[in-house]
Amino acid sequence: MSARGLNRFGEADRRSAGRPYGGLPAPGSRSSDLVPRPEYTAEAEERILGGCGLMGVCDESGGRMSGELALRSMSSMHDRGNGLGGGFAGYGIYPDFPYAFCFHMLFNDDVGKDDTEYYLARHFVILHHEPIPSKSVRGIEDEPILWRYFLEISDERLAETQLSAEDYVVHSVMDINNHIKGAFVASSGRNMGAFKGVGFPEEIGEFYRLDEYRGWTWTGHGRFPTNTPGWWGGAHPFCLLDYSIVHNGEISSYGINQRYLEMFGYKCSMRTDTEVVTYLFDLLLRRHGLSVEIACKALASPFWKDIDLMEKEDRQLYTALRAVYGPALLNGPFAVVLGMGEGMVALSDRIKLRPLAAARKGTTVYVASEESAIREICPKPDLTWMPRAGEPVIARLEDGVNLATSAAYDAVA
Amino acid sequence: MTEMTFVRPEFRVRIDREACIKCGRCVHQCGWNVYHLDADDRPMPDHSKCAACHRCVTFCPADAITIEKNPLAYKESDSMSSGLRKAIWRQAETGGVLLTGMGTDKPYLRIFDHLLLDACQVTNPSIDPLREPMELRTFLGRKPDSIEVGYGNGDGGPPKLLTELDPQLMLETPIVFGGMSFGSVSLNVHRALAMAAKASGTFMNTGEGGLHADLEPYQDNIIVQCASGRFGVHADYLQAGAAVEIKIGQGAKPGIGGHLPGEKIDEQVSTTRMIPQGTDALSPAPHHDIYSIEDLRQLIYAIKEATGYKPVSVKIACVHNVAAIASGVVRAGADIVYLDGFKGGTGAAPTIIRDHVGIPIEIAIAVVDQRLRDEGIRNRASIVAAGGIRSSADIVKAIALGADACGVGTALLVAMGCHVCQKCHTGCCSWGITTQRPELTRRLDPEWGAERVSNLIRAWSHEIAEVLGAVGVNAIESLRGSRERLRALGLDQTTMDIIGVKQAGVGH
Ligand code: SF4
Ligand code: SF4
């Protein structure tokens, strides 16, 4: 864990140094103290509770679908949200930059943007950057400045920091989110992006012109928060690296999940359940190298009464999983859809207190809070089913579909 | 009254002469020799000897006995209380250190009683413990940061655990029995606790007095203790238990050793402890081979070597620097840190130590748990919290503060008849618990005692499950360390900051 006053790269904490750059003057910077700006942690004072609707679709063969599909599916679950948050994640949407980490940024103002750009220029090679296209939509207002950056990390930086590219990105995301006022990284993965904001999901989708993107995986979310924060960053999906989470429910084990993650250096400063779920997947899948199936069994573990009846090898495995990952167990009502470079996973809690339906047609896997949201975009599925409590639905992209994850795999191997 | 004393009796024994049938049972039942029969076979009490243990009251067939507080008035003084005056008189008579038994009776702030639990409403449903499984199973021991899972022989077969876990103690409920030595308690108490531990899926702890041969069938549910006196410690003893506990300190008497008076060392105790009959059993204040943390490490690993790497627990009293000490203990290789708070019980301790030394268990749990997390070593050892755990509510709160399990001692004795009269050090316990006098010890039928203790553990486990359901989780690990589910009422800000709990009224 980083020492107090240092950021995650061991540089002086810009805030504690009184300036956003550890004392270095930012080019063209203004005093950030002049205008009080809402912060990234604007929602953090109260933990956000509420119900929601969610969906996910993934074509395992890598066929790319219009974002309009996700939008239409979500609009059929209009009543599951209350217009205080909607969002989507798309994968395979940036074929021109298949290997670059794409940061989708929300800025409160130009100062946050300038500060972030200074940071990015210092830590990354910026291949390309541009505004995230949008159009004005009735009902969508007060949008932040939306910008996306396609980034690479120089070999020297990696050698200097002794970090993997993924860890490097994670550290940067935490740095920006925790230290740069008025800037929030909405997503930071490769060949993917999050499109989210305050509004009903169908409005948000239209605003972001989702129909102009094509991707092999889409997830969507409509939010029903029980308080009214009205902050764009608080909408789902919550993303880190290639992971994106849309989530319906409340994690009753939040307190211990968060303290457990802190031990591994994650800062849960947004105080949303979704953030915790995302970090747990990142920890288990990426850092601990567990498979999706096993990670899901850690997060929504089988009951002891069932484990006790298993054959010896399984019993040992699940006993160890629970003994070691008890603090990671997600308890309380939830259904989540995890988008990832390799595909998509949907999971409900161990007694299924939140709805989740699934379907398959050919190579395409669908999940949603309601079957109607699936039938809206796939009227005649080959198969529909209600996944059992704690049983993950997994869609796995065929090899070679996602160049980024195969390349990353090669680099490791 | 034998000698002249200023100390007037604390209690008055009242006998309803009309009801009394002169059966003489009270005379036999009393371990303190309060009664004698007069010429007319009427029981005559010596009030000064009464400990208010209620043995006679419970067994009087005519319901003729009642014990009252001596109403004798003292001139009020808030500062020089009657209790202090009596203590001075007693010491003026004897010139000795005042001794006592059980946990402190002083009205210190009880943090547990200022903590309130959360419950679910609307946005997250509560879970009905009568319909859904509620899991209390708990593993004590060192855990790795992560595990590795392989698939077949790398060919994509079924998943298989590749990481070998250190041995763990599996508890069916997050409660273990605190160490109480044979010698301080009777063999029947040990038998009852061993049986109850087995029936409850948990562990009893021998305390520092060795393991009597009769308890061997219960080995799998016994933690053997190795304390500074090394009574009854030999290779077979260490291997006999499921785990070994090194006792560095005890919450009721941090920093001092133990003293079992010679009167309590009968033949059985002497054999088990490997010391001569009738001699005082003195455990030194420190272990004379542990003068530093490196020494502790050597002992931990010596024990691991001797036992084929069974879990080693290190019991420490909660003192001011407990967080740093616990961290050192974990780094020295302990698999379990047993924290004993200053309200813990004892068979015998100087009153000044019992009542004035140490810190509360609630604070100790919080600071140790946080310190181990800050250092990234929380999973390397489990935390057992003891010393002032009085109810299932205390257990739930201790776990939410960060303990893996709780150790209970006094409550188990109370289940078997103890009335907390605080006279354990006299060896005259009328309930046959903290005594070796055969006519007293045979009063406790081990099977009866085991049933009472098992009932208590079962009842508490049900209550813990009720709370889990109310807070909307179905596994104890989801409440463990979840301080977010606690709120404080009537604690000062500093205490709340230290234990990491918010004020009631503050939302999530
Ligand atoms: S036990 Fe009760 S009835 Fe019997 S002698 Fe004592 S006071 Fe009387
Ligand atoms: S064990 Fe016996 S002597 Fe000790 S407090 Fe309980 S009843 Fe009194």
XYZ file of N, CA and C in Angstrom, chain B residues 118-249:
396
model
N -27.740 -3.140 12.945
C -28.573 -2.716 11.821
C -29.625 -3.794 11.538
N -30.603 -3.475 10.731
C -31.524 -4.479 10.196
C -31.994 -4.015 8.831
N -32.537 -4.956 8.064
C -32.961 -4.662 6.695
C -34.391 -4.153 6.658
N -34.653 -3.225 5.772
C -36.012 -2.766 5.504
C -36.107 -2.406 4.026
N -37.112 -2.886 3.351
C -37.459 -2.576 1.963
C -36.334 -2.792 0.934
N -35.317 -1.903 0.946
C -34.375 -1.951 -0.177
C -33.578 -3.243 -0.196
N -33.360 -3.820 0.968
C -32.729 -5.131 0.993
C -33.530 -5.997 1.954
N -33.975 -7.146 1.500
C -34.852 -7.945 2.351
C -34.080 -8.625 3.478
N -34.735 -8.754 4.624
C -34.161 -9.597 5.664
C -34.419 -11.047 5.260
N -33.695 -11.956 5.904
C -33.791 -13.370 5.538
C -34.324 -14.128 6.739
N -35.256 -15.045 6.486
C -35.894 -15.763 7.579
C -35.038 -16.967 7.986
N -34.464 -16.918 9.178
C -33.562 -18.012 9.566
C -34.277 -19.351 9.733
N -35.586 -19.324 9.824
C -36.307 -20.587 9.951
C -36.531 -21.243 8.585
N -36.422 -20.451 7.519
C -36.646 -20.994 6.181
C -35.360 -21.184 5.396
N -34.394 -20.320 5.640
C -33.177 -20.340 4.838
C -32.015 -20.786 5.722
N -31.034 -21.448 5.113
C -29.858 -21.809 5.918
C -29.161 -20.552 6.433
N -28.706 -20.625 7.659
C -27.906 -19.541 8.244
C -26.587 -20.175 8.649
N -25.518 -19.706 8.080
C -24.268 -20.428 8.249
C -23.356 -19.746 9.250
N -23.020 -20.501 10.295
C -22.155 -19.950 11.337
C -20.768 -20.583 11.304
N -20.577 -21.528 10.393
C -19.311 -22.260 10.394
C -18.138 -21.292 10.234
N -17.140 -21.540 11.034
C -16.007 -20.613 11.117
C -14.707 -21.411 11.119
N -13.723 -20.932 10.403
C -12.412 -21.592 10.391
C -11.389 -20.707 11.071
N -10.722 -21.265 12.061
C -9.661 -20.512 12.721
C -8.322 -21.034 12.232
N -7.454 -20.125 11.859
C -6.124 -20.524 11.419
C -5.631 -19.606 10.327
N -4.417 -19.832 9.936
C -3.769 -19.004 8.923
C -4.350 -19.310 7.556
N -4.668 -18.272 6.811
C -5.164 -18.482 5.455
C -4.263 -17.761 4.465
N -4.117 -18.336 3.283
C -3.295 -17.649 2.279
C -4.049 -16.436 1.734
N -3.350 -15.556 1.030
C -3.993 -14.404 0.388
C -4.955 -14.871 -0.692
N -4.538 -15.902 -1.386
C -5.345 -16.379 -2.508
C -5.119 -17.866 -2.633
N -5.939 -18.523 -3.428
C -5.706 -19.941 -3.676
C -5.507 -20.153 -5.163
N -4.906 -21.287 -5.474
C -4.676 -21.599 -6.871
C -5.535 -22.813 -7.215
N -6.177 -22.728 -8.359
C -7.046 -23.817 -8.793
C -6.557 -24.299 -10.140
N -6.370 -25.607 -10.245
C -5.954 -26.170 -11.535
C -7.091 -26.952 -12.145
N -6.949 -27.296 -13.402
C -8.006 -28.053 -14.077
C -7.435 -29.363 -14.570
N -7.857 -30.452 -13.941
C -7.350 -31.766 -14.307
C -5.841 -31.747 -14.276
N -5.218 -32.312 -15.293
C -3.764 -32.225 -15.396
C -3.419 -31.140 -16.400
N -4.028 -30.001 -16.222
C -3.796 -28.909 -17.152
C -4.545 -29.114 -18.462
N -5.418 -30.129 -18.498
C -6.114 -30.414 -19.750
C -7.597 -30.047 -19.676
N -7.913 -29.149 -18.747
C -9.287 -28.669 -18.705
C -10.268 -29.613 -18.031
N -9.776 -30.477 -17.166
C -10.685 -31.343 -16.407
C -11.393 -30.547 -15.328
N -12.000 -31.238 -14.349
C -12.705 -30.523 -13.288
C -11.735 -29.728 -12.418
N -12.210 -28.637 -11.820
C -11.321 -27.802 -11.023
C -10.808 -28.546 -9.792
N -9.596 -28.213 -9.415
C -8.937 -28.925 -8.324
C -8.097 -27.926 -7.545
N -8.146 -28.054 -6.235
C -7.394 -27.141 -5.375
C -5.911 -27.470 -5.428
N -5.088 -26.498 -5.781
C -3.647 -26.748 -5.831
C -2.941 -26.226 -4.579
N -3.540 -25.246 -3.922
C -2.913 -24.652 -2.739
C -3.190 -25.547 -1.530
N -2.143 -25.845 -0.788
C -2.398 -26.615 0.430
C -2.599 -25.656 1.589
N -3.755 -25.734 2.201
C -4.054 -24.824 3.307
C -3.402 -25.307 4.599
N -2.980 -24.365 5.422
C -2.528 -24.741 6.755
C -3.718 -25.340 7.495
N -3.435 -26.224 8.462
C -4.565 -26.820 9.186
C -5.411 -25.745 9.871
N -6.710 -25.949 9.830
C -7.654 -24.986 10.396
C -8.463 -25.674 11.489
N -8.935 -24.896 12.436
C -9.910 -25.407 13.400
C -11.284 -25.061 12.851
N -12.119 -26.067 12.661
C -13.446 -25.787 12.140
C -14.450 -25.729 13.289
N -15.111 -24.586 13.421
C -16.133 -24.416 14.459
C -17.494 -24.374 13.784
N -18.474 -25.055 14.353
C -19.809 -24.987 13.775
C -20.545 -23.718 14.201
N -19.964 -23.021 15.164
C -20.535 -21.764 15.619
C -19.350 -20.939 16.120
N -19.403 -19.625 15.969
C -18.180 -18.848 16.234
C -17.901 -18.647 17.728
N -17.914 -19.758 18.455
C -17.701 -19.684 19.903
C -16.705 -20.771 20.285
N -15.660 -20.414 21.015
C -14.801 -21.435 21.617
C -14.838 -21.254 23.130
N -14.442 -22.304 23.833
C -14.430 -22.235 25.289
C -13.077 -21.689 25.743
N -13.109 -20.750 26.658
C -11.880 -20.156 27.143
C -11.128 -21.122 28.052
N -9.817 -20.909 28.160
C -8.994 -21.800 28.963
C -9.332 -21.693 30.458
N -9.669 -22.842 31.056
C -9.889 -22.887 32.513
C -9.222 -24.169 32.973
N -8.228 -24.041 33.821
C -7.379 -25.193 34.090
C -8.021 -26.175 35.050
N -7.669 -27.447 34.836
C -7.997 -28.456 35.831
C -7.110 -28.158 37.024
N -7.721 -27.900 38.139
C -6.986 -27.402 39.304
C -7.741 -26.176 39.775
N -7.914 -25.245 38.848
C -8.759 -24.112 39.212
C -10.221 -24.558 39.145
N -10.568 -25.353 38.132
C -11.901 -25.967 38.115
C -11.733 -27.467 38.322
N -12.844 -28.121 38.588
C -12.774 -29.541 38.909
C -12.689 -30.373 37.631
N -12.327 -31.627 37.806
C -12.246 -32.533 36.673
C -13.620 -32.701 36.034
N -14.661 -32.699 36.853
C -16.000 -32.846 36.280
C -16.352 -31.671 35.378
N -15.869 -30.507 35.730
C -16.092 -29.354 34.850
C -15.386 -29.600 33.514
N -14.141 -30.064 33.591
C -13.404 -30.362 32.358
C -14.129 -31.409 31.529
N -14.632 -32.435 32.199
C -15.346 -33.487 31.461
C -16.570 -32.885 30.773
N -17.315 -32.083 31.520
C -18.534 -31.491 30.963
C -18.196 -30.611 29.768
N -17.141 -29.801 29.893
C -16.784 -28.886 28.804
C -16.324 -29.663 27.568
N -15.572 -30.744 27.801
C -15.096 -31.536 26.666
C -16.280 -32.146 25.921
N -17.225 -32.686 26.665
C -18.394 -33.292 26.026
C -19.201 -32.227 25.281
N -19.364 -31.085 25.934
C -20.165 -30.017 25.319
C -19.470 -29.504 24.060
N -18.145 -29.411 24.097
C -17.411 -28.924 22.925
C -17.649 -29.858 21.756
N -17.581 -31.139 22.053
C -17.781 -32.122 20.986
C -19.208 -32.009 20.437
N -20.167 -31.950 21.357
C -21.564 -31.899 20.917
C -21.864 -30.615 20.137
N -21.147 -29.533 20.456
C -21.446 -28.245 19.829
C -20.580 -27.977 18.605
N -19.669 -28.902 18.285
C -18.796 -28.694 17.138
C -17.811 -27.571 17.373
N -17.289 -27.503 18.608
C -16.293 -26.469 18.871
C -15.189 -27.040 19.766
N -14.468 -26.179 20.447
C -13.290 -26.621 21.168
C -13.286 -26.127 22.606
N -12.883 -27.016 23.519
C -12.626 -26.568 24.881
C -11.125 -26.339 25.005
N -10.742 -25.632 26.018
C -9.334 -25.272 26.181
C -8.909 -25.723 27.571
N -7.810 -26.483 27.630
C -7.416 -27.081 28.914
C -7.027 -26.055 29.960
N -6.686 -24.833 29.520
C -6.060 -23.949 30.491
C -4.668 -24.469 30.783
N -4.043 -23.945 31.833
C -2.626 -24.252 31.997
C -2.356 -25.460 32.869
N -3.381 -26.234 33.177
C -3.170 -27.307 34.155
C -2.995 -28.682 33.578
N -2.693 -28.803 32.292
C -2.513 -30.124 31.715
C -3.839 -30.767 31.350
N -3.694 -31.984 30.784
C -4.868 -32.692 30.268
C -5.010 -33.996 31.023
N -6.112 -34.160 31.724
C -6.338 -35.393 32.469
C -6.589 -36.531 31.491
N -6.106 -37.710 31.844
C -6.209 -38.867 30.948
C -7.654 -39.137 30.533
N -8.617 -38.833 31.411
C -10.022 -39.099 31.096
C -10.517 -38.326 29.876
N -9.802 -37.263 29.523
C -10.303 -36.407 28.437
C -9.791 -36.824 27.061
N -8.985 -37.869 27.051
C -8.386 -38.256 25.780
C -9.396 -38.518 24.662
N -10.547 -39.138 24.973
C -11.506 -39.377 23.881
C -11.983 -38.090 23.210
N -11.751 -36.977 23.827
C -12.278 -35.718 23.271
C -11.198 -34.872 22.593
N -10.023 -35.501 22.389
C -8.861 -34.775 21.850
C -9.163 -33.866 20.669
N -10.016 -34.363 19.774
C -10.258 -33.597 18.542
C -10.982 -32.291 18.821
N -11.521 -32.160 20.013
C -12.231 -30.934 20.368
C -11.547 -30.190 21.507
N -10.266 -30.433 21.638
C -9.549 -29.806 22.755
C -8.352 -29.006 22.250
N -8.212 -27.803 22.771
C -7.000 -27.012 22.544
C -6.186 -27.112 23.829
N -4.947 -27.527 23.706
C -4.134 -27.665 24.914
C -3.311 -26.392 25.116
N -3.199 -26.001 26.358
C -2.523 -24.736 26.629
C -1.137 -24.965 27.223
N -0.251 -24.067 26.871
C 1.107 -24.114 27.387
C 1.366 -22.732 27.995
N 1.392 -22.675 29.319
C 1.560 -21.379 29.976
C 2.906 -21.323 30.672
N 3.147 -20.241 31.377
C 4.490 -19.997 31.906
C 4.918 -21.042 32.929
N 3.970 -21.663 33.609
C 4.335 -22.685 34.593
C 4.649 -24.024 33.953
N 4.246 -24.178 32.673
C 4.470 -25.415 31.909
C 3.928 -26.642 32.642
N 2.856 -26.448 33.421
C 2.298 -27.576 34.154
C 1.722 -28.598 33.186
N 2.125 -29.816 33.378
C 1.551 -30.899 32.573
C 1.923 -30.846 31.114
N 2.950 -30.051 30.763
C 3.331 -29.955 29.352
C 4.397 -30.987 29.023
N 4.080 -31.868 28.096
C 5.067 -32.824 27.582
C 4.692 -33.100 26.136
N 5.540 -33.800 25.433
C 5.341 -33.958 23.984
C 3.974 -34.553 23.671
N 3.568 -35.565 24.430
C 2.285 -36.214 24.134
C 1.129 -35.247 24.367
N 1.296 -34.432 25.407
C 0.251 -33.442 25.709
C 0.086 -32.490 24.530
N 1.201 -31.980 24.020
C 1.123 -31.038 22.908
C 0.461 -31.684 21.702
N 0.773 -32.959 21.515
C 0.208 -33.643 20.352
C -1.232 -34.058 20.558
N -1.654 -34.068 21.818
C -2.990 -34.594 22.120
C -4.102 -33.703 21.589
N -3.874 -32.403 21.537
C -4.966 -31.506 21.181
C -5.072 -31.261 19.684
N -6.139 -30.559 19.304
C -6.302 -30.167 17.908
C -5.440 -28.947 17.606
N -5.092 -28.215 18.654
C -4.247 -27.035 18.503
C -3.579 -26.772 19.840
N -2.559 -25.933 19.813
C -1.865 -25.587 21.042
C -1.990 -24.088 21.268
N -2.247 -23.710 22.500
C -2.298 -22.287 22.812
C -1.152 -21.925 23.746
N -0.411 -20.908 23.358
C 0.610 -20.376 24.252
C -0.036 -19.228 25.004
N -0.102 -19.366 26.311
C -0.730 -18.294 27.080
C 0.337 -17.327 27.562
N 0.291 -16.137 27.019
C 1.213 -15.102 27.477
C 0.565 -14.330 28.612
N -0.693 -14.022 28.454
C -1.340 -13.233 29.500
C -2.817 -13.536 29.583
